[in-house]
Short mmCIF file of C-alpha atoms in Angstrom, two decimals:
data_model
loop_
_atom_site.label_atom_id
_atom_site.label_comp_id
_atom_site.label_asym_id
_atom_site.label_seq_id
_atom_site.Cartn_x
_atom_site.Cartn_y
_atom_site.Cartn_z
CA MET A 1 -12.73 -13.74 -5.00
CA LEU A 2 -10.83 -13.11 -1.75
CA GLU A 3 -12.61 -12.76 1.57
CA ILE A 4 -11.10 -12.40 5.02
CA LYS A 5 -13.40 -12.81 8.02
CA ASN A 6 -12.66 -11.90 11.64
CA ILE A 7 -8.88 -12.01 11.22
CA GLN A 8 -7.04 -11.63 14.53
CA LYS A 9 -3.35 -11.35 15.30
CA SER A 10 -1.48 -10.51 18.51
CA PHE A 11 2.19 -10.18 19.32
CA LYS A 12 2.40 -11.12 23.00
CA ASP A 13 -0.16 -8.85 24.70
CA HIS A 14 -0.45 -6.40 21.81
CA MET A 15 -3.48 -6.89 19.54
CA VAL A 16 -2.35 -5.97 16.01
CA LEU A 17 -5.41 -7.15 14.04
CA ASP A 18 -8.68 -7.02 15.92
CA GLY A 19 -11.35 -8.94 13.99
CA LEU A 20 -11.13 -7.39 10.52
CA ASP A 21 -13.38 -8.35 7.60
CA ILE A 22 -12.25 -7.62 4.03
CA LYS A 23 -13.67 -8.66 0.67
CA ILE A 24 -11.87 -8.19 -2.66
CA GLU A 25 -13.37 -8.98 -6.05
CA LYS A 26 -11.50 -9.76 -9.25
CA GLY A 27 -10.06 -6.56 -10.75
CA ASP A 28 -10.38 -4.54 -7.53
CA VAL A 29 -7.64 -2.16 -6.47
CA VAL A 30 -8.01 -1.86 -2.70
CA VAL A 31 -5.77 0.57 -0.85
CA LEU A 32 -5.04 0.36 2.88
CA ILE A 33 -4.15 3.63 4.56
CA GLY A 34 -3.51 4.52 8.17
CA PRO A 35 -0.79 5.51 10.62
CA SER A 36 2.30 3.40 11.20
CA GLY A 37 1.56 0.55 13.58
CA SER A 38 -2.10 0.26 12.60
CA GLY A 39 -1.68 -3.32 11.37
CA LYS A 40 -1.59 -2.82 7.60
CA THR A 41 1.64 -4.70 6.91
CA THR A 42 0.71 -7.47 9.34
CA LEU A 43 -2.58 -7.91 7.49
CA LEU A 44 -0.77 -8.39 4.17
CA ARG A 45 1.70 -10.81 5.71
CA CYS A 46 -1.11 -12.86 7.23
CA ILE A 47 -2.95 -13.01 3.90
CA ASN A 48 0.27 -14.23 2.26
CA LEU A 49 0.86 -16.54 5.25
CA LEU A 50 4.26 -15.06 5.98
CA GLU A 51 2.70 -14.54 9.42
CA ARG A 52 0.20 -16.94 10.94
CA ALA A 53 -2.94 -15.19 12.17
CA ASP A 54 -4.37 -16.30 15.49
CA GLY A 55 -7.93 -16.58 14.22
CA GLY A 56 -10.32 -15.94 11.37
CA THR A 57 -10.84 -17.47 7.94
CA ILE A 58 -9.59 -16.82 4.44
CA THR A 59 -11.53 -17.71 1.29
CA PHE A 60 -10.20 -17.72 -2.28
CA ASN A 61 -13.06 -18.48 -4.64
CA ASP A 62 -14.34 -21.88 -3.44
CA MET A 63 -11.43 -22.64 -1.07
CA THR A 64 -11.84 -21.68 2.59
CA ALA A 65 -9.31 -22.25 5.37
CA ASP A 66 -9.05 -21.40 9.06
CA PHE A 67 -5.95 -19.32 9.79
CA ASN A 68 -5.37 -21.07 13.10
CA HIS A 69 -5.83 -24.64 11.85
CA MET A 70 -4.30 -24.71 8.40
CA ALA A 71 -2.71 -27.81 6.94
CA LYS A 72 0.56 -27.57 5.01
CA LYS A 73 -1.23 -28.43 1.78
CA GLU A 74 -3.73 -25.59 2.32
CA THR A 75 -0.90 -23.17 3.15
CA ALA A 76 0.97 -24.07 -0.05
CA ALA A 77 -2.18 -23.79 -2.17
CA LEU A 78 -3.13 -20.39 -0.72
CA ARG A 79 0.38 -18.97 -1.11
CA LYS A 80 0.23 -19.74 -4.84
CA LYS A 81 -2.76 -17.44 -5.15
CA THR A 82 -0.89 -14.32 -4.02
CA GLY A 83 2.16 -12.36 -5.08
CA PHE A 84 4.00 -10.09 -2.63
CA VAL A 85 5.93 -6.88 -3.33
CA PHE A 86 8.08 -5.95 -0.33
CA GLN A 87 9.16 -2.54 0.94
CA ASN A 88 12.86 -3.29 0.54
CA TYR A 89 12.75 -5.36 -2.70
CA ASN A 90 13.97 -8.65 -1.11
CA LEU A 91 16.04 -9.56 -4.17
CA PHE A 92 18.89 -12.05 -4.17
CA ASN A 93 22.04 -9.98 -4.64
CA ASN A 94 23.89 -12.86 -6.32
CA LYS A 95 21.14 -13.34 -8.91
CA THR A 96 20.43 -11.28 -12.02
CA ALA A 97 17.09 -9.57 -12.54
CA LEU A 98 16.01 -12.43 -14.78
CA GLU A 99 17.13 -15.06 -12.28
CA ASN A 100 15.34 -13.28 -9.42
CA VAL A 101 12.06 -13.38 -11.33
CA ALA A 102 12.50 -16.94 -12.64
CA LEU A 103 13.52 -18.46 -9.30
CA GLY A 104 10.02 -18.62 -7.81
CA LEU A 105 8.64 -20.16 -10.99
CA ILE A 106 11.26 -22.90 -10.99
CA HIS A 107 11.12 -23.78 -7.29
CA GLY A 108 7.59 -22.73 -6.35
CA ARG A 109 5.72 -23.66 -9.52
CA LYS A 110 8.04 -26.49 -10.65
CA MET A 111 8.51 -25.03 -14.13
CA SER A 112 11.40 -25.91 -16.39
CA ALA A 113 14.22 -23.35 -16.48
CA ALA A 114 13.46 -22.54 -20.12
CA GLU A 115 9.76 -21.90 -19.48
CA ALA A 116 10.51 -19.85 -16.36
CA ARG A 117 13.00 -17.68 -18.25
CA GLU A 118 10.45 -16.87 -20.95
CA ILE A 119 7.81 -15.88 -18.41
CA ALA A 120 10.41 -13.88 -16.48
CA LYS A 121 11.45 -12.02 -19.64
CA ASN A 122 7.83 -11.14 -20.40
CA ALA A 123 7.32 -9.89 -16.84
CA LEU A 124 10.47 -7.74 -16.95
CA ASP A 125 9.40 -6.37 -20.34
CA LYS A 126 6.08 -5.39 -18.79
CA VAL A 127 7.80 -3.24 -16.16
CA GLY A 128 10.16 -1.64 -18.68
CA LEU A 129 13.32 -3.63 -17.85
CA GLN A 130 13.83 -5.44 -21.16
CA GLU A 131 17.42 -4.23 -21.30
CA LYS A 132 18.23 -5.24 -17.71
CA TYR A 133 17.80 -9.03 -17.77
CA ASP A 134 21.44 -9.71 -16.87
CA PHE A 135 21.91 -6.87 -14.38
CA TYR A 136 22.46 -7.64 -10.70
CA PRO A 137 20.58 -5.68 -8.01
CA SER A 138 23.71 -3.65 -7.20
CA GLN A 139 23.71 -2.44 -10.81
CA LEU A 140 20.11 -1.22 -10.64
CA SER A 141 18.55 1.87 -9.09
CA GLY A 142 16.11 1.48 -6.23
CA GLY A 143 13.21 2.08 -8.59
CA GLN A 144 14.50 -0.56 -10.99
CA GLN A 145 14.98 -3.05 -8.14
CA GLN A 146 11.40 -2.50 -7.04
CA ARG A 147 10.22 -3.01 -10.60
CA VAL A 148 12.03 -6.36 -10.57
CA GLY A 149 10.08 -7.11 -7.39
CA ILE A 150 6.82 -6.25 -9.14
CA ALA A 151 7.80 -8.39 -12.14
CA ARG A 152 8.58 -11.29 -9.79
CA ALA A 153 5.11 -11.06 -8.23
CA PHE A 154 3.34 -10.58 -11.58
CA ALA A 155 5.16 -13.54 -13.18
CA LEU A 156 3.47 -15.90 -10.71
CA ASN A 157 0.10 -15.01 -12.26
CA PRO A 158 -1.51 -14.69 -8.81
CA TYR A 159 -5.14 -13.93 -8.07
CA VAL A 160 -4.04 -10.85 -6.15
CA ILE A 161 -0.77 -8.93 -5.75
CA LEU A 162 -0.06 -7.56 -2.28
CA PHE A 163 2.03 -4.36 -2.17
CA ASP A 164 3.59 -3.39 1.16
CA GLU A 165 4.50 0.31 0.90
CA PRO A 166 6.37 -0.30 -2.37
CA THR A 167 7.78 3.23 -2.57
CA SER A 168 8.78 3.76 1.06
CA ALA A 169 12.45 2.85 0.48
CA LEU A 170 12.82 4.99 -2.65
CA ASP A 171 14.27 8.43 -3.16
CA PRO A 172 11.51 10.90 -4.11
CA GLU A 173 12.59 11.12 -7.77
CA LEU A 174 12.24 7.34 -8.18
CA ILE A 175 8.74 7.04 -6.74
CA SER A 176 6.93 7.99 -9.94
CA GLU A 177 8.43 5.18 -12.03
CA VAL A 178 7.15 2.53 -9.62
CA LEU A 179 3.72 4.12 -9.19
CA SER A 180 3.39 4.42 -12.97
CA ILE A 181 3.88 0.66 -13.33
CA MET A 182 1.31 0.02 -10.61
CA LYS A 183 -1.11 2.40 -12.31
CA GLN A 184 -0.62 0.49 -15.57
CA LEU A 185 -1.35 -2.83 -13.84
CA ALA A 186 -4.50 -1.34 -12.29
CA GLN A 187 -5.71 -0.14 -15.68
CA GLU A 188 -5.19 -3.64 -17.07
CA GLY A 189 -7.42 -5.17 -14.40
CA THR A 190 -4.80 -6.64 -12.08
CA THR A 191 -6.29 -7.33 -8.64
CA MET A 192 -4.24 -5.53 -6.01
CA LEU A 193 -4.23 -4.86 -2.28
CA ILE A 194 -1.88 -1.95 -1.59
CA VAL A 195 -0.49 -0.40 1.57
CA THR A 196 0.70 3.09 0.73
CA HIS A 197 1.15 6.62 2.05
CA GLU A 198 0.87 8.07 -1.47
CA MET A 199 -2.57 9.59 -1.06
CA SER A 200 -2.88 11.12 -4.55
CA PHE A 201 -1.96 7.80 -6.10
CA ALA A 202 -4.49 5.99 -3.92
CA GLN A 203 -7.16 8.49 -4.89
CA GLU A 204 -6.48 7.94 -8.58
CA VAL A 205 -6.10 4.16 -8.88
CA ALA A 206 -8.17 2.64 -6.05
CA ASN A 207 -11.80 1.65 -6.36
CA HIS A 208 -11.98 0.98 -2.60
CA VAL A 209 -10.06 2.55 0.29
CA ILE A 210 -9.79 1.18 3.83
CA PHE A 211 -8.59 3.37 6.69
CA MET A 212 -7.12 1.37 9.57
CA ASP A 213 -6.09 2.42 13.05
CA GLN A 214 -5.06 0.33 16.07
CA GLY A 215 -5.79 -2.94 14.33
CA LYS A 216 -9.34 -2.05 13.31
CA ILE A 217 -11.09 -0.74 10.23
CA VAL A 218 -12.24 2.76 11.13
CA GLU A 219 -13.82 3.60 7.79
CA GLN A 220 -13.96 2.28 4.24
CA GLY A 221 -15.55 3.20 0.95
CA LYS A 222 -14.98 4.74 -2.45
CA PRO A 223 -11.88 6.96 -2.75
CA GLU A 224 -13.94 10.11 -3.24
CA ASP A 225 -15.89 9.40 -0.05
CA ILE A 226 -12.85 8.62 2.08
CA PHE A 227 -10.65 11.46 0.82
CA LEU A 228 -13.26 14.16 0.21
CA ARG A 229 -16.14 13.25 2.54
CA PRO A 230 -14.79 11.14 5.42
CA LYS A 231 -17.41 10.39 8.06
CA GLU A 232 -15.12 9.61 10.99
CA GLU A 233 -13.17 12.26 12.87
CA ARG A 234 -10.17 9.89 13.18
CA THR A 235 -10.05 9.62 9.36
CA ARG A 236 -10.21 13.39 8.96
CA GLN A 237 -7.46 13.84 11.53
CA PHE A 238 -5.18 11.37 9.73
CA LEU A 239 -5.76 12.94 6.30
CA ARG A 240 -5.13 16.45 7.62
CA ARG A 241 -1.79 15.35 9.04
CA ILE A 242 -0.58 13.33 6.08
CA ASN A 243 -1.68 15.86 3.46
CA ASN A 244 0.57 18.46 5.07
CA TYR A 245 3.64 16.68 3.70
CA ASN A 246 2.34 14.33 1.02
CA GLU A 247 1.86 16.41 -2.10
CA TYR A 248 2.83 13.75 -4.66
CA SER A 249 0.59 13.67 -7.74
CA ILE A 250 1.09 11.00 -10.40
#
């Protein structure tokens, strides 16, 4: 469904993505783990074309494009195939929850306001915010704001939803409500590519885990293989360090 081949990205002289290959099938929940600075967020942003990769190709079903030579029409078409959930919500403070979700449908998908509102309501219902349609971001908790962000991505009906550390900006007591929604989406067959440091969550919901370091894929496989039987010493070292402080269990 989605295939990335030989993706490369540098910032000045620093190679951030060094020839990665990734393949995601419909219904997959793929989790990216690794230390800060390993290129995980940059990879998501390149897939969503928020950043322009220096090289490589991206394929969605029967559509293939070169990252470095992409026409505006191709860029627009590929962006419509993904939804993005940001670390820090990225909501418009002067818009209600309903307006934040509907906005992309009206401007990006050219829907009527009435149709966009109905889809937005359904998406907010799905994340448990049916009583918060008219609330502004300042009136919502961090967990609720992130659920609006998830609803906004889900409402676009994308092929894949990209999650960039969706709980990193949350207080510990609010993490579970966001992860529970993501777990629900996974159980319903939503295709997701997730950057997270929540190892227990990754172990439970992912069907494929990729460990990245210094812009490369060090190791990948089934969650039980990566978390319980890692082959690479760098993977074992990372898991030993992160498991010392990450004891969250959904």
